[in-house]
CSV table of C-alpha atoms and ligand atoms in Angstrom, one decimal:
chain,number,residue,atom,x,y,z
A,249,MET,CA,2.2,-21.4,16.4
A,250,VAL,CA,1.0,-17.8,16.4
A,251,ASN,CA,0.3,-16.3,19.8
A,252,TYR,CA,-2.8,-14.2,19.5
A,253,ASN,CA,-2.6,-13.1,23.1
A,254,THR,CA,0.2,-10.7,22.5
A,255,GLU,CA,0.3,-7.2,21.0
A,256,PRO,CA,0.0,-7.4,17.2
A,257,VAL,CA,3.1,-6.4,15.1
A,258,LEU,CA,0.7,-4.4,12.9
A,259,LYS,CA,-2.6,-2.9,13.8
A,260,VAL,CA,-4.6,-1.1,11.1
A,261,GLU,CA,-7.7,0.8,12.4
A,262,GLY,CA,-10.2,2.5,10.2
A,263,LEU,CA,-7.7,3.0,7.4
A,264,LYS,CA,-8.9,5.2,4.6
A,265,GLN,CA,-6.9,6.0,1.5
A,266,TYR,CA,-8.5,8.3,-1.0
A,267,PHE,CA,-7.1,9.6,-4.2
A,268,LYS,CA,-8.1,12.6,-6.2
A,269,SER,CA,-8.5,11.5,-9.8
A,270,ALA,CA,-7.7,13.7,-12.8
A,271,GLY,CA,-11.3,14.4,-13.3
A,272,GLY,CA,-11.6,15.9,-9.9
A,273,TYR,CA,-13.6,13.2,-8.2
A,274,VAL,CA,-12.4,11.1,-5.3
A,275,VAL,CA,-11.3,7.5,-5.6
A,276,LYS,CA,-12.0,5.7,-2.3
A,277,ALA,CA,-9.3,3.0,-2.8
A,278,VAL,CA,-9.4,2.0,0.8
A,279,ASP,CA,-12.5,3.0,2.8
A,280,GLY,CA,-12.2,2.1,6.5
A,281,VAL,CA,-10.3,-1.1,7.0
A,282,ASN,CA,-9.4,-2.8,10.2
A,283,PHE,CA,-7.1,-5.8,10.7
A,284,GLU,CA,-4.1,-7.0,12.8
A,285,VAL,CA,-1.1,-9.1,12.0
A,286,TYR,CA,0.7,-10.9,14.8
A,287,LYS,CA,4.3,-12.0,15.2
A,288,GLY,CA,5.1,-15.1,13.1
A,289,GLU,CA,1.8,-14.8,11.3
A,290,THR,CA,0.9,-14.7,7.7
A,291,TYR,CA,-2.1,-12.5,6.9
A,292,GLY,CA,-3.4,-13.1,3.4
A,293,LEU,CA,-5.1,-10.1,1.8
A,294,VAL,CA,-7.2,-11.2,-1.2
A,295,GLY,CA,-9.7,-9.6,-3.6
A,296,GLU,CA,-10.1,-8.9,-7.2
A,297,SER,CA,-8.1,-6.4,-9.2
A,298,GLY,CA,-8.7,-2.8,-8.0
A,299,SER,CA,-10.1,-3.9,-4.6
A,300,GLY,CA,-7.4,-1.9,-2.8
A,301,LYS,CA,-4.8,-4.5,-1.8
A,302,SER,CA,-1.7,-2.7,-3.1
A,303,THR,CA,-3.0,0.6,-1.7
A,304,ILE,CA,-3.2,-1.0,1.8
A,305,GLY,CA,0.3,-2.4,1.5
A,306,ARG,CA,1.6,1.0,0.3
A,307,ALA,CA,-0.2,2.9,3.0
A,308,VAL,CA,1.0,0.6,5.7
A,309,ILE,CA,4.6,1.1,4.7
A,310,ARG,CA,3.9,4.8,4.4
A,311,LEU,CA,4.5,5.4,0.7
A,312,TYR,CA,1.2,7.4,1.2
A,313,LYS,CA,-0.1,9.6,3.8
A,314,PRO,CA,-3.3,7.9,5.0
A,315,THR,CA,-6.4,9.9,4.5
A,316,ASP,CA,-7.8,8.7,7.8
A,317,GLY,CA,-7.3,6.0,10.4
A,318,LYS,CA,-4.4,4.6,12.4
A,319,ILE,CA,-1.5,2.3,11.6
A,320,ILE,CA,0.2,1.0,14.7
A,321,PHE,CA,3.5,-0.8,14.0
A,322,ASN,CA,5.5,-2.3,16.9
A,323,GLY,CA,3.4,-0.3,19.2
A,324,VAL,CA,4.2,3.0,17.5
A,325,ASP,CA,1.6,5.1,15.7
A,326,ILE,CA,3.1,5.6,12.2
A,327,SER,CA,0.0,7.1,10.6
A,328,GLY,CA,0.9,10.7,11.1
A,329,LYS,CA,4.0,12.7,11.3
A,330,MET,CA,6.8,10.5,12.5
A,331,SER,CA,9.9,11.3,14.6
A,332,LYS,CA,13.3,10.5,13.2
A,333,THR,CA,13.6,7.4,15.4
A,334,ASP,CA,10.2,6.1,14.4
A,335,THR,CA,11.0,6.7,10.7
A,336,GLU,CA,14.3,4.7,11.1
A,337,MET,CA,12.4,1.9,12.9
A,338,LEU,CA,9.8,1.8,10.1
A,339,ARG,CA,12.5,1.8,7.3
A,340,THR,CA,14.4,-1.1,8.8
A,341,LYS,CA,11.8,-3.2,10.5
A,342,MET,CA,9.1,-3.1,7.8
A,343,GLN,CA,10.2,-4.4,4.4
A,344,MET,CA,8.5,-5.0,1.1
A,345,ILE,CA,8.9,-7.6,-1.6
A,346,PHE,CA,7.6,-6.6,-5.0
A,347,GLN,CA,5.8,-8.4,-7.7
A,348,ASP,CA,8.3,-7.8,-10.5
A,349,PRO,CA,11.8,-8.5,-9.2
A,350,MET,CA,13.4,-7.4,-12.5
A,351,ALA,CA,11.8,-4.0,-12.3
A,352,SER,CA,12.6,-3.5,-8.6
A,353,LEU,CA,16.3,-4.4,-8.8
A,354,ASN,CA,18.8,-1.9,-10.1
A,355,PRO,CA,20.2,-3.5,-13.3
A,356,LYS,CA,23.5,-1.7,-13.0
A,357,LYS,CA,24.3,-3.0,-9.6
A,358,LYS,CA,25.7,-6.3,-8.6
A,359,VAL,CA,23.4,-8.4,-6.6
A,360,GLY,CA,25.6,-8.3,-3.5
A,361,GLU,CA,25.5,-4.5,-3.6
A,362,ILE,CA,21.7,-4.5,-4.0
A,363,ILE,CA,21.3,-6.8,-1.0
A,364,GLY,CA,23.7,-4.7,1.0
A,365,GLU,CA,22.1,-1.3,0.3
A,366,GLY,CA,19.8,-1.3,3.4
A,367,LEU,CA,22.8,-2.1,5.6
A,368,ASP,CA,24.7,0.8,4.0
A,369,ILE,CA,21.8,3.3,4.3
A,370,HIS,CA,21.2,2.4,8.0
A,371,LYS,CA,24.8,1.8,8.9
A,372,LEU,CA,24.2,-1.7,10.2
A,373,TYR,CA,27.8,-2.9,10.3
A,374,SER,CA,31.1,-1.7,11.6
A,375,THR,CA,33.6,-3.4,9.2
A,376,LYS,CA,33.6,-4.3,5.5
A,377,GLU,CA,34.2,-8.0,6.5
A,378,GLU,CA,31.1,-7.9,8.7
A,379,ARG,CA,29.0,-6.5,5.9
A,380,LYS,CA,30.3,-9.2,3.5
A,381,ALA,CA,29.6,-11.9,6.0
A,382,LYS,CA,26.0,-10.7,6.5
A,383,ILE,CA,25.3,-10.6,2.8
A,384,ASP,CA,26.9,-14.1,2.3
A,385,ALA,CA,24.7,-15.5,5.1
A,386,ILE,CA,21.6,-14.0,3.6
A,387,LEU,CA,22.5,-15.3,0.1
A,388,LYS,CA,22.8,-18.8,1.6
A,389,LYS,CA,19.6,-18.5,3.5
A,390,VAL,CA,17.6,-17.8,0.3
A,391,GLY,CA,19.3,-20.6,-1.6
A,392,LEU,CA,21.9,-18.6,-3.5
A,393,ALA,CA,25.7,-19.0,-3.5
A,394,PRO,CA,28.4,-16.5,-2.3
A,395,GLU,CA,29.6,-16.3,-6.0
A,396,HIS,CA,26.2,-14.8,-6.9
A,397,PHE,CA,27.3,-11.7,-5.0
A,398,GLU,CA,29.3,-10.5,-8.1
A,399,ARG,CA,26.5,-11.1,-10.7
A,400,TYR,CA,23.9,-8.7,-12.1
A,401,PRO,CA,20.1,-9.1,-11.9
A,402,HIS,CA,19.8,-10.0,-15.6
A,403,GLN,CA,22.1,-13.0,-15.1
A,404,PHE,CA,19.4,-14.6,-12.9
A,405,SER,CA,16.2,-16.5,-13.6
A,406,GLY,CA,12.9,-15.0,-12.4
A,407,GLY,CA,12.8,-17.3,-9.3
A,408,GLN,CA,16.4,-16.4,-8.4
A,409,ARG,CA,15.7,-12.7,-8.8
A,410,GLN,CA,12.8,-13.1,-6.4
A,411,ARG,CA,15.2,-14.7,-4.0
A,412,VAL,CA,17.3,-11.6,-4.3
A,413,GLY,CA,14.3,-9.5,-3.5
A,414,ILE,CA,13.6,-11.6,-0.4
A,415,ALA,CA,17.3,-11.4,0.6
A,416,ARG,CA,17.2,-7.7,0.3
A,417,ALA,CA,14.2,-7.5,2.7
A,418,LEU,CA,15.5,-10.2,5.0
A,419,ILE,CA,18.9,-8.7,5.7
A,420,MET,CA,17.2,-5.9,7.6
A,421,ASN,CA,15.8,-8.5,10.1
A,422,PRO,CA,12.3,-7.1,9.6
A,423,ASP,CA,9.4,-7.7,12.0
A,424,LEU,CA,6.9,-7.3,9.1
A,425,ILE,CA,7.3,-8.2,5.4
A,426,ILE,CA,4.8,-6.9,2.9
A,427,ALA,CA,4.7,-9.2,-0.1
A,428,ASP,CA,2.6,-7.7,-2.8
A,429,GLU,CA,1.9,-10.4,-5.5
A,430,CYS,CA,5.5,-11.5,-5.0
A,431,ILE,CA,5.1,-14.8,-6.7
A,432,SER,CA,2.5,-14.0,-9.4
A,433,ALA,CA,5.2,-13.2,-12.0
A,434,LEU,CA,6.9,-16.5,-11.5
A,435,ASP,CA,6.4,-19.9,-13.3
A,436,VAL,CA,3.9,-22.0,-11.3
A,437,SER,CA,6.6,-24.6,-10.7
A,438,ILE,CA,8.8,-21.9,-9.1
A,439,GLN,CA,6.0,-20.3,-7.0
A,440,ALA,CA,5.8,-23.1,-4.6
A,441,GLN,CA,9.6,-23.1,-4.1
A,442,VAL,CA,9.6,-19.4,-3.2
A,443,VAL,CA,6.6,-19.7,-1.0
A,444,ASN,CA,8.2,-22.6,0.9
A,445,LEU,CA,11.3,-20.6,1.3
A,446,MET,CA,9.3,-17.8,2.8
A,447,LYS,CA,7.6,-20.2,5.2
A,448,ASP,CA,10.9,-21.7,6.3
A,449,ILE,CA,12.3,-18.2,6.9
A,450,GLN,CA,9.3,-17.2,8.9
A,451,GLU,CA,9.7,-20.2,11.1
A,452,GLU,CA,13.3,-19.3,11.7
A,453,THR,CA,12.9,-15.6,12.2
A,454,GLY,CA,9.3,-15.2,13.5
A,455,SER,CA,8.7,-12.4,11.0
A,456,ALA,CA,5.1,-11.5,10.2
A,457,TYR,CA,3.9,-11.4,6.6
A,458,LEU,CA,1.2,-9.3,4.9
A,459,PHE,CA,0.8,-11.6,1.9
A,460,ILE,CA,-1.1,-9.8,-0.9
A,461,ALA,CA,-2.4,-12.0,-3.7
A,462,HIS,CA,-5.3,-12.9,-5.9
A,463,ASP,CA,-4.4,-16.5,-6.3
A,464,LEU,CA,-6.6,-18.0,-3.5
A,465,SER,CA,-5.0,-21.5,-3.6
A,466,MET,CA,-1.6,-20.0,-2.8
A,467,VAL,CA,-3.1,-17.8,-0.1
A,468,LYS,CA,-4.8,-20.8,1.4
A,469,TYR,CA,-1.5,-22.6,1.5
A,470,ILE,CA,0.6,-19.9,3.2
A,471,SER,CA,-1.9,-17.9,5.3
A,472,ASP,CA,-2.8,-18.3,9.0
A,473,ARG,CA,-5.6,-15.8,8.5
A,474,ILE,CA,-7.2,-14.2,5.5
A,475,GLY,CA,-8.9,-10.9,4.8
A,476,VAL,CA,-11.3,-10.6,1.9
A,477,LEU,CA,-11.3,-7.1,0.3
A,478,HIS,CA,-13.7,-5.6,-2.2
A,479,LEU,CA,-14.0,-2.0,-3.3
A,480,GLY,CA,-11.8,-0.8,-0.5
A,481,HIS,CA,-13.8,-2.6,2.3
A,482,LEU,CA,-12.7,-5.7,4.2
A,483,LEU,CA,-15.8,-7.8,3.9
A,484,GLU,CA,-14.7,-10.9,5.9
A,485,THR,CA,-11.7,-12.0,7.9
A,486,GLY,CA,-10.9,-15.1,9.8
A,487,THR,CA,-8.5,-18.1,10.0
A,488,THR,CA,-7.9,-19.8,6.7
A,489,ASP,CA,-10.1,-22.6,7.8
A,490,GLU,CA,-12.9,-20.3,9.0
A,491,ILE,CA,-12.9,-18.6,5.6
A,492,PHE,CA,-12.6,-21.7,3.4
A,493,SER,CA,-14.9,-24.0,5.3
A,494,ASN,CA,-17.5,-21.4,6.4
A,495,PRO,CA,-17.6,-18.4,4.1
A,496,ILE,CA,-20.5,-16.1,5.1
A,497,HIS,CA,-20.3,-13.1,2.8
A,498,PRO,CA,-21.8,-13.6,-0.7
A,499,TYR,CA,-18.6,-12.0,-2.2
A,500,THR,CA,-16.4,-14.5,-0.3
A,501,LYS,CA,-18.6,-17.3,-1.5
A,502,SER,CA,-18.3,-16.2,-5.1
A,503,LEU,CA,-14.5,-15.8,-4.8
A,504,LEU,CA,-14.2,-19.4,-3.4
A,505,SER,CA,-16.5,-20.8,-6.1
A,506,ALA,CA,-14.2,-19.5,-8.8
A,507,ILE,CA,-11.2,-21.6,-7.6
A,508,PRO,CA,-10.7,-24.4,-10.1
A,509,SER,CA,-10.8,-27.8,-8.6
A,510,PRO,CA,-8.0,-30.3,-9.4
A,511,ASN,CA,-10.7,-33.0,-9.5
A,512,PRO,CA,-12.3,-33.0,-13.1
A,513,ALA,CA,-15.5,-34.6,-11.8
A,514,VAL,CA,-15.9,-31.9,-9.2
A,515,GLU,CA,-14.9,-29.2,-11.7
A,516,LYS,CA,-17.4,-30.4,-14.3
A,517,ASN,CA,-20.4,-30.1,-11.8
A,518,LYS,CA,-19.2,-26.9,-10.2
A,519,ILE,CA,-21.5,-24.0,-10.1
A,520,SER,CA,-19.7,-20.6,-10.1
A,521,LEU,CA,-21.5,-18.1,-8.1
A,522,THR,CA,-21.8,-14.6,-9.6
A,523,TYR,CA,-21.7,-11.6,-7.4
A,524,ASP,CA,-22.7,-8.0,-8.2
A,525,VAL,CA,-22.7,-5.7,-5.3
A,526,ARG,CA,-25.5,-3.5,-6.7
A,527,GLU,CA,-27.7,-6.5,-7.7
A,528,ALA,CA,-27.1,-7.9,-4.2
A,529,GLY,CA,-28.3,-4.5,-2.9
A,530,ILE,CA,-25.4,-4.2,-0.4
A,531,ASP,CA,-24.0,-0.9,0.7
A,532,TYR,CA,-20.7,-1.6,2.3
A,533,THR,CA,-20.6,1.7,4.1
A,534,GLU,CA,-23.8,0.7,6.0
A,535,GLY,CA,-22.2,-2.5,7.4
A,536,THR,CA,-20.5,-3.1,10.7
A,537,GLU,CA,-18.2,-5.9,11.8
A,538,HIS,CA,-20.1,-8.9,13.1
A,539,LEU,CA,-18.3,-11.6,15.1
A,540,ILE,CA,-19.2,-15.0,13.8
A,541,ASP,CA,-17.0,-17.2,15.8
A,542,GLY,CA,-13.3,-17.2,17.0
A,543,THR,CA,-11.5,-14.7,14.8
A,544,HIS,CA,-14.2,-14.8,12.1
A,545,TYR,CA,-15.8,-11.4,11.3
A,546,VAL,CA,-18.1,-10.4,8.5
A,547,LEU,CA,-19.1,-6.9,7.5
A,548,GLY,CA,-22.8,-6.2,7.0
A,549,THR,CA,-25.9,-4.8,8.6
A,550,ASP,CA,-27.7,-6.9,11.2
A,551,GLU,CA,-30.3,-7.9,8.7
A,552,GLU,CA,-27.8,-8.9,6.0
A,553,VAL,CA,-25.7,-11.0,8.4
A,554,ALA,CA,-28.8,-12.7,9.8
A,555,LYS,CA,-29.9,-13.5,6.3
A,556,TRP,CA,-26.5,-14.8,5.2
A,557,LEU,CA,-26.3,-17.0,8.3
A,558,SER,CA,-29.7,-18.5,7.6
A,559,GLU,CA,-28.8,-19.4,4.0
B,243,ATP,N1,-2.2,6.7,-7.0
B,243,ATP,C1,-3.4,6.5,-7.3
B,243,ATP,N2,-4.2,7.5,-7.8
B,243,ATP,C2,-5.5,7.3,-8.1
B,243,ATP,N3,-6.2,6.1,-8.0
B,243,ATP,C3,-5.4,5.1,-7.6
B,243,ATP,C4,-4.0,5.2,-7.2
B,243,ATP,N4,-3.6,4.0,-6.8
B,243,ATP,C5,-4.7,3.2,-6.9
B,243,ATP,N5,-5.8,3.8,-7.3
B,243,ATP,C6,-7.1,3.2,-7.5
B,243,ATP,O1,-7.5,2.6,-6.3
B,243,ATP,C7,-8.1,1.4,-6.5
B,243,ATP,C8,-7.4,0.3,-5.8
B,243,ATP,O2,-6.1,0.0,-6.5
B,243,ATP,P1,-5.1,-1.0,-6.0
B,243,ATP,O3,-3.9,-0.9,-6.9
B,243,ATP,O4,-4.9,-0.9,-4.5
B,243,ATP,O5,-5.8,-2.4,-6.3
B,243,ATP,P2,-5.3,-3.9,-6.2
B,243,ATP,O6,-6.3,-4.6,-5.3
B,243,ATP,O7,-3.9,-3.9,-5.7
B,243,ATP,O8,-5.4,-4.4,-7.7
B,243,ATP,P3,-4.5,-5.5,-8.5
B,243,ATP,O9,-5.0,-6.9,-8.1
B,243,ATP,O10,-4.9,-5.2,-9.9
B,243,ATP,O11,-3.1,-5.2,-8.1
B,243,ATP,C9,-8.2,1.2,-8.0
B,243,ATP,O12,-9.5,1.7,-8.4
B,243,ATP,C10,-7.1,2.1,-8.5
B,243,ATP,O13,-7.4,2.6,-9.8
B,244,MG,MG1,-2.1,-4.6,-6.6
């Protein structure tokens, strides 16, 4: 169980990430987002393509310099200029698993070497034997065998390659793993295996996950809490149950209504809700966070929230 009465592993406050486009205008990819992730927790970040999910992940791991706002990781503000110690802490204790394992693994390197890279960079062993033992243990943990050490990425299946990606992150013993669409490139039959592996690992290590995905059924399965993102704004957040059983924001409702039901009778009679922010007359920048209940928040003006609650 996640303990919410502790300091979160990650705290994101008013995060803005703007880009200057080629035409000279500003793309507000992330426009003032707040959320926290606790030890042992999986926070699912959902939203349609272009809503800013990857940008948040990349800003949090500091591939970008945030335009505004704060990112607190393990109690350390990492949003500005970082000391050497803080950079080292970030580079080891926060890890990322990518969508396309083939593209993110060096094809010329043996898998064992790929997995060991982080150990080498950060000098996390004293003898060669210790290094080998650490890599073997991680291979085993992700369901691969010691003999896989000597193989190259192209000799693996997609699911196995993603296990290598997980192993590479895991060997650093991270406090936070950012998984950006890490299963969407895999066969559906393999997705559940990888997600279950991630869940087992989390139970063992207590690592927190920022799980970015657009497949809501998988997010529902893995997440403790969910954040719904649209056009760079976090519109609603709460426990998986709060979001799925009591969605408040019309955008959340439309997202949920688009999930196909496994029951054909239900599917046949289902009404998909359409949502258009302009038609709805909603200006996200006017909204503030309203507490609904427990950990359930929705972004809107007082009038909007009152209206949604009465619907
Ligand atoms: N480096 C960049 N320069 C300019 N614009 C960018 C950059 N990165 C992202 N964007 C823009 O920011 C917005 C959010 O992009 P982002 O990749 O974060 O979305 P996403 O939610 O991850 O989408 P997807 O589900 O397709 O992965 C988009 O409009 C995108 O075009
Ligand atoms: Mg993305």
